[in-house]
């Protein structure tokens, strides 16, 4: 029987490639988006074109009510969720911590931390009832090392790692695995503000000599979701070209 996945922030970037790859692997995929309705719809068309199963569903992950409505919709269209990929995320333009406003701080934590918690909370009752399920959270290398001029973002991504570990311990007796991926510098809209020159400088600092692709992060997420990773829980795995060793 096909498994059912929800990928948050699947309209663009890493989430989009993850949703597409999961669909290729036979998952029925709920493509969550917030603002990019057209992009989400085009992904659903792409998935259906190769014979996969998907539908798009809008929800702002910061809003528990919208997340519950999304989960109910997934339940009525496909059934109960087997895999949640908490990918939706926002970053701020690089700036000193002292210049970051409270509104910016709350927005970053709202999406990156509370968004992941809201979505987990919505799918868990069914997973615990079934005694099976998998949650994959998307952190960042900055959540492991901390990044100068990325203080709030780094702190939010460190919180995602702490959330992953604690939730993995709490859910292991229910046979639910919770893992985390920590991408390095990946070519998506999130880095579109960086100039080609900035990207070249960053690439020189990466042992593998280049930035990563969203497909490469999607491959890692799909591995952690698969039965090949069935003895792995509570871990944070980097896809960063060797930035962190
Ligand atoms: P992206 O291309 O900017 O895409 C971000 C996605 O998040 C979009 O699909 C967006 O949906 C969604 N999103 C934002 N706020 C949302 C909300 N409130 N509710 C629902 N969805 C929301 O970013 P990306 O690079 O693919 O990043 C994906 C994840 O990887 C993020 O968690 C990011 O922090 C992490 N990451 C990225 C990098 C990198 O270098 N790119 C490195 C480390 C970690 P809409 O457009 O529909 O609003």
Tab-separated table of C-alpha atoms and ligand atoms in Angstrom:
chain	number	residue	atom	x	y	z
A	1	UNK	CA	0.000	0.000	0.000
A	2	UNK	CA	1.286	3.475	-0.872
A	3	UNK	CA	2.532	5.677	1.933
A	4	UNK	CA	1.253	9.193	2.465
A	5	UNK	CA	3.611	12.135	2.864
A	6	UNK	CA	3.148	15.796	3.719
A	7	UNK	CA	5.981	18.071	2.648
A	8	UNK	CA	5.754	21.616	3.992
A	9	UNK	CA	7.076	24.441	1.842
A	10	UNK	CA	6.974	22.161	-1.199
A	11	UNK	CA	6.237	24.913	-3.720
A	12	UNK	CA	9.907	25.768	-4.217
A	13	UNK	CA	13.509	24.712	-3.535
A	14	UNK	CA	14.366	21.740	-1.323
A	15	UNK	CA	10.743	20.977	-0.452
A	16	UNK	CA	9.733	20.901	-4.111
A	17	UNK	CA	12.494	18.426	-5.045
A	18	UNK	CA	11.685	16.311	-1.985
A	19	UNK	CA	7.986	16.114	-2.869
A	20	UNK	CA	8.855	15.177	-6.472
A	21	UNK	CA	11.310	12.467	-5.424
A	22	UNK	CA	8.917	11.001	-2.852
A	23	UNK	CA	6.203	10.860	-5.529
A	24	UNK	CA	8.629	9.070	-7.889
A	25	UNK	CA	9.211	6.556	-5.093
A	26	UNK	CA	5.470	5.884	-4.887
A	27	UNK	CA	4.383	8.130	-2.020
A	28	UNK	CA	1.054	9.940	-2.272
A	29	UNK	CA	2.227	13.494	-1.592
A	30	UNK	CA	0.472	16.516	-0.119
A	31	UNK	CA	2.301	19.541	-1.503
A	32	UNK	CA	2.001	22.263	1.134
A	33	UNK	CA	2.543	25.901	0.201
A	34	UNK	CA	1.779	29.253	1.731
A	35	UNK	CA	2.086	31.968	-0.919
A	36	UNK	CA	3.331	30.221	-4.081
A	37	UNK	CA	0.068	28.695	-5.274
A	38	UNK	CA	1.043	28.578	-8.974
A	39	UNK	CA	4.368	26.845	-8.239
A	40	UNK	CA	2.618	24.256	-6.048
A	41	UNK	CA	0.037	23.622	-8.763
A	42	UNK	CA	2.768	23.186	-11.395
A	43	UNK	CA	4.533	20.622	-9.199
A	44	UNK	CA	1.300	18.658	-8.822
A	45	UNK	CA	0.933	18.670	-12.630
A	46	UNK	CA	4.555	17.458	-13.010
A	47	UNK	CA	3.937	14.616	-10.540
A	48	UNK	CA	0.698	13.571	-12.222
A	49	UNK	CA	2.443	13.669	-15.625
A	50	UNK	CA	4.733	10.810	-14.571
A	51	UNK	CA	1.841	8.862	-13.057
A	52	UNK	CA	2.382	9.952	-9.444
A	53	UNK	CA	-0.210	11.053	-6.912
A	54	UNK	CA	-0.251	14.513	-5.355
A	55	UNK	CA	-2.433	17.461	-4.488
A	56	UNK	CA	-1.563	20.922	-3.275
A	57	UNK	CA	-2.799	22.297	0.019
A	58	UNK	CA	-2.325	25.799	1.367
A	59	UNK	CA	-1.512	26.364	5.021
A	60	UNK	CA	0.644	28.870	6.824
A	61	UNK	CA	2.530	26.528	9.143
A	62	UNK	CA	2.705	29.220	11.840
A	63	UNK	CA	-1.067	28.947	12.270
A	64	UNK	CA	-2.169	25.828	14.193
A	65	UNK	CA	-5.740	26.178	12.944
A	66	UNK	CA	-4.631	26.195	9.285
A	67	UNK	CA	-2.308	23.250	9.949
A	68	UNK	CA	-5.169	21.248	11.467
A	69	UNK	CA	-7.385	22.024	8.465
A	70	UNK	CA	-4.557	20.926	6.130
A	71	UNK	CA	-4.105	17.661	8.040
A	72	UNK	CA	-7.847	16.949	7.935
A	73	UNK	CA	-7.797	17.558	4.184
A	74	UNK	CA	-4.874	15.162	3.680
A	75	UNK	CA	-6.757	12.617	5.754
A	76	UNK	CA	-9.905	12.919	3.663
A	77	UNK	CA	-8.089	12.887	0.274
A	78	UNK	CA	-5.353	10.286	0.899
A	79	UNK	CA	-5.661	8.903	4.458
A	80	UNK	CA	-3.521	9.229	7.584
A	81	UNK	CA	-0.010	10.632	7.256
A	82	UNK	CA	2.980	8.243	7.306
A	83	UNK	CA	5.713	10.816	6.663
A	84	UNK	CA	5.964	14.485	7.592
A	85	UNK	CA	8.797	16.545	6.144
A	86	UNK	CA	9.040	19.827	8.066
A	87	UNK	CA	10.858	21.773	5.373
A	88	UNK	CA	9.106	25.190	5.325
A	89	UNK	CA	11.571	27.823	6.428
A	90	UNK	CA	12.525	31.465	6.192
A	91	UNK	CA	15.812	33.301	6.612
A	92	UNK	CA	16.575	36.976	7.125
A	93	UNK	CA	18.966	39.159	5.170
A	94	UNK	CA	22.371	38.912	6.857
A	95	UNK	CA	22.634	41.511	9.628
A	96	UNK	CA	24.060	42.027	13.088
A	97	UNK	CA	21.968	40.530	15.892
A	98	UNK	CA	21.569	43.990	17.434
A	99	UNK	CA	19.885	45.189	14.212
A	100	UNK	CA	17.361	42.348	14.127
A	101	UNK	CA	13.858	43.447	15.141
A	102	UNK	CA	11.519	41.530	17.433
A	103	UNK	CA	9.120	41.098	14.491
A	104	UNK	CA	11.893	39.476	12.415
A	105	UNK	CA	12.862	37.226	15.316
A	106	UNK	CA	9.246	36.144	15.845
A	107	UNK	CA	8.730	35.475	12.132
A	108	UNK	CA	11.813	33.257	11.880
A	109	UNK	CA	10.954	31.286	15.012
A	110	UNK	CA	7.275	31.213	13.971
A	111	UNK	CA	7.990	29.413	10.696
A	112	UNK	CA	11.182	27.471	11.437
A	113	UNK	CA	10.420	26.258	14.976
A	114	UNK	CA	6.721	26.644	15.822
A	115	UNK	CA	5.753	25.710	12.252
A	116	UNK	CA	7.571	22.380	12.602
A	117	UNK	CA	6.027	21.828	16.048
A	118	UNK	CA	2.519	22.669	14.771
A	119	UNK	CA	2.763	20.187	11.901
A	120	UNK	CA	4.185	17.440	14.116
A	121	UNK	CA	1.425	18.018	16.659
A	122	UNK	CA	-1.236	17.697	13.948
A	123	UNK	CA	-0.014	14.374	12.508
A	124	UNK	CA	1.110	12.673	15.716
A	125	UNK	CA	-2.188	11.429	17.163
A	126	UNK	CA	-2.681	9.168	14.100
A	127	UNK	CA	0.969	8.066	14.014
A	128	UNK	CA	0.899	7.168	17.711
A	129	UNK	CA	-2.376	5.294	17.204
A	130	UNK	CA	-0.823	3.326	14.271
A	131	UNK	CA	2.490	2.940	16.130
A	132	UNK	CA	4.361	3.898	12.982
A	133	UNK	CA	5.482	7.019	11.220
A	134	UNK	CA	8.421	9.186	10.345
A	135	UNK	CA	9.182	12.879	10.784
A	136	UNK	CA	12.075	14.649	9.115
A	137	UNK	CA	12.927	18.193	10.137
A	138	UNK	CA	15.060	20.517	8.038
A	139	UNK	CA	17.678	22.387	10.050
A	140	UNK	CA	20.891	23.941	8.686
A	141	UNK	CA	24.639	23.764	9.209
A	142	UNK	CA	24.197	27.116	10.970
A	143	UNK	CA	22.078	25.324	13.571
A	144	UNK	CA	25.146	23.197	14.372
A	145	UNK	CA	27.984	25.722	14.135
A	146	UNK	CA	26.200	29.077	14.504
A	147	UNK	CA	26.649	31.702	11.802
A	148	UNK	CA	27.837	35.280	12.278
A	149	UNK	CA	25.172	37.739	11.060
A	150	UNK	CA	22.746	34.783	11.033
A	151	UNK	CA	22.154	34.679	14.804
A	152	UNK	CA	18.372	34.385	14.897
A	153	UNK	CA	18.261	31.941	11.970
A	154	UNK	CA	21.057	29.854	13.564
A	155	UNK	CA	19.227	29.807	16.906
A	156	UNK	CA	15.994	28.707	15.222
A	157	UNK	CA	17.784	25.885	13.399
A	158	UNK	CA	19.528	24.790	16.632
A	159	UNK	CA	16.055	24.636	18.204
A	160	UNK	CA	14.954	22.351	15.368
A	161	UNK	CA	17.818	19.970	16.236
A	162	UNK	CA	16.853	19.986	19.936
A	163	UNK	CA	13.218	19.403	18.984
A	164	UNK	CA	14.274	16.466	16.793
A	165	UNK	CA	16.280	14.752	19.542
A	166	UNK	CA	13.695	15.180	22.306
A	167	UNK	CA	10.784	14.156	20.088
A	168	UNK	CA	12.731	11.129	18.814
A	169	UNK	CA	13.207	9.938	22.411
A	170	UNK	CA	9.561	10.530	23.272
A	171	UNK	CA	8.259	8.727	20.167
A	172	UNK	CA	10.673	5.811	19.888
A	173	UNK	CA	8.441	3.563	22.057
A	174	UNK	CA	5.684	4.180	19.464
A	175	UNK	CA	8.059	3.131	16.652
A	176	UNK	CA	8.022	6.626	15.173
A	177	UNK	CA	11.383	7.882	13.912
A	178	UNK	CA	12.347	11.565	13.999
A	179	UNK	CA	15.451	12.772	12.186
A	180	UNK	CA	16.881	16.008	10.930
A	181	UNK	CA	18.855	17.111	7.891
A	182	UNK	CA	21.295	20.015	8.020
A	183	UNK	CA	21.945	21.390	4.537
A	184	UNK	CA	24.933	23.606	3.808
A	185	UNK	CA	24.724	26.222	1.047
A	186	UNK	CA	22.093	25.058	-1.446
A	187	UNK	CA	21.143	26.760	-4.722
A	188	UNK	CA	17.571	27.900	-4.041
A	189	UNK	CA	15.607	31.143	-3.854
A	190	UNK	CA	16.786	31.445	-0.239
A	191	UNK	CA	20.260	32.294	-1.560
A	192	UNK	CA	19.077	34.212	-4.631
A	193	UNK	CA	20.153	37.510	-3.026
A	194	UNK	CA	23.795	36.354	-3.112
A	195	UNK	CA	25.794	37.505	-6.128
A	196	UNK	CA	27.655	35.029	-8.367
A	197	UNK	CA	30.849	36.396	-6.776
A	198	UNK	CA	29.519	35.692	-3.230
A	199	UNK	CA	28.581	32.150	-4.322
A	200	UNK	CA	32.074	31.613	-5.756
A	201	UNK	CA	33.673	32.758	-2.497
A	202	UNK	CA	31.378	30.421	-0.544
A	203	UNK	CA	32.193	27.554	-2.916
A	204	UNK	CA	35.911	28.006	-2.274
A	205	UNK	CA	35.272	27.458	1.450
A	206	UNK	CA	33.401	24.193	0.828
A	207	UNK	CA	35.671	21.117	0.696
A	208	UNK	CA	33.795	19.646	-2.292
A	209	UNK	CA	34.313	23.005	-4.026
A	210	UNK	CA	30.707	23.805	-4.885
A	211	UNK	CA	27.322	24.623	-3.458
A	212	UNK	CA	24.703	21.893	-3.266
A	213	UNK	CA	21.526	21.289	-5.230
A	214	UNK	CA	18.035	20.857	-3.767
A	215	UNK	CA	17.971	17.390	-5.384
A	216	UNK	CA	20.986	16.354	-3.270
A	217	UNK	CA	19.181	17.329	-0.053
A	218	UNK	CA	16.000	15.613	-1.282
A	219	UNK	CA	17.995	12.373	-1.755
A	220	UNK	CA	19.109	12.505	1.891
A	221	UNK	CA	15.585	13.207	3.139
A	222	UNK	CA	14.227	10.293	1.106
A	223	UNK	CA	16.952	7.994	2.443
A	224	UNK	CA	16.081	8.925	6.049
A	225	UNK	CA	12.402	8.322	5.265
A	226	UNK	CA	13.093	4.902	3.784
A	227	UNK	CA	13.313	1.491	5.411
A	228	UNK	CA	17.081	1.591	4.706
A	229	UNK	CA	17.187	4.029	7.639
A	230	UNK	CA	14.808	2.098	9.892
A	231	UNK	CA	17.345	1.896	12.768
A	232	UNK	CA	18.183	5.618	12.598
A	233	UNK	CA	16.388	8.075	14.863
A	234	UNK	CA	17.220	11.314	16.679
A	235	UNK	CA	20.058	12.099	14.268
A	236	UNK	CA	21.063	15.238	12.412
A	237	UNK	CA	22.725	14.445	9.094
A	238	UNK	CA	24.451	17.140	7.041
A	239	UNK	CA	24.369	17.533	3.262
A	240	UNK	CA	26.975	20.256	3.008
A	241	UNK	CA	29.868	19.234	0.759
A	242	UNK	CA	32.025	18.771	3.858
A	243	UNK	CA	31.503	22.217	5.450
A	244	UNK	CA	31.221	20.533	8.845
A	245	UNK	CA	33.456	17.572	9.713
B	1	LIG	P1	13.053	28.514	-0.454
B	1	LIG	O1	13.427	28.134	-1.837
B	1	LIG	O2	13.069	29.955	-0.044
B	1	LIG	O3	11.609	27.880	-0.147
B	1	LIG	C1	11.018	28.073	1.106
B	1	LIG	C2	9.725	27.296	1.160
B	1	LIG	O4	9.156	27.483	2.470
B	1	LIG	C3	8.706	27.798	0.135
B	1	LIG	O5	8.089	26.691	-0.474
B	1	LIG	C4	7.718	28.580	0.994
B	1	LIG	O6	6.383	28.494	0.507
B	1	LIG	C5	7.792	27.827	2.309
B	1	LIG	N1	7.287	28.628	3.423
B	1	LIG	C6	7.820	29.760	3.958
B	1	LIG	N2	7.038	30.219	4.945
B	1	LIG	C7	5.992	29.356	5.043
B	1	LIG	C8	4.856	29.277	5.883
B	1	LIG	N3	4.634	30.199	6.826
B	1	LIG	N4	4.003	28.243	5.721
B	1	LIG	C9	4.217	27.295	4.768
B	1	LIG	N5	5.278	27.321	3.937
B	1	LIG	C10	6.150	28.339	4.073
B	1	LIG	O7	13.976	27.791	0.627
B	1	LIG	P2	14.877	26.464	0.566
B	1	LIG	O8	16.266	26.883	0.375
B	1	LIG	O9	14.266	25.432	-0.286
B	1	LIG	O10	14.748	26.035	2.112
B	1	LIG	C11	14.018	24.913	2.554
B	1	LIG	C12	14.464	24.591	3.963
B	1	LIG	O11	15.869	24.307	3.956
B	1	LIG	C13	14.279	25.746	4.953
B	1	LIG	O12	13.878	25.232	6.195
B	1	LIG	C14	15.667	26.354	5.043
B	1	LIG	O13	15.877	27.025	6.260
B	1	LIG	C15	16.524	25.104	4.922
B	1	LIG	N6	17.899	25.361	4.494
B	1	LIG	C16	18.162	25.946	3.286
B	1	LIG	C17	19.501	26.165	2.932
B	1	LIG	C18	19.889	26.803	1.628
B	1	LIG	O14	21.075	27.132	1.456
B	1	LIG	N7	19.003	27.001	0.680
B	1	LIG	C19	20.527	25.793	3.802
B	1	LIG	C20	20.205	25.206	5.014
B	1	LIG	C21	18.884	24.976	5.349
B	1	LIG	P3	5.615	29.684	-0.282
B	1	LIG	O15	6.575	30.220	-1.313
B	1	LIG	O16	4.447	28.951	-0.875
B	1	LIG	O17	5.199	30.719	0.704
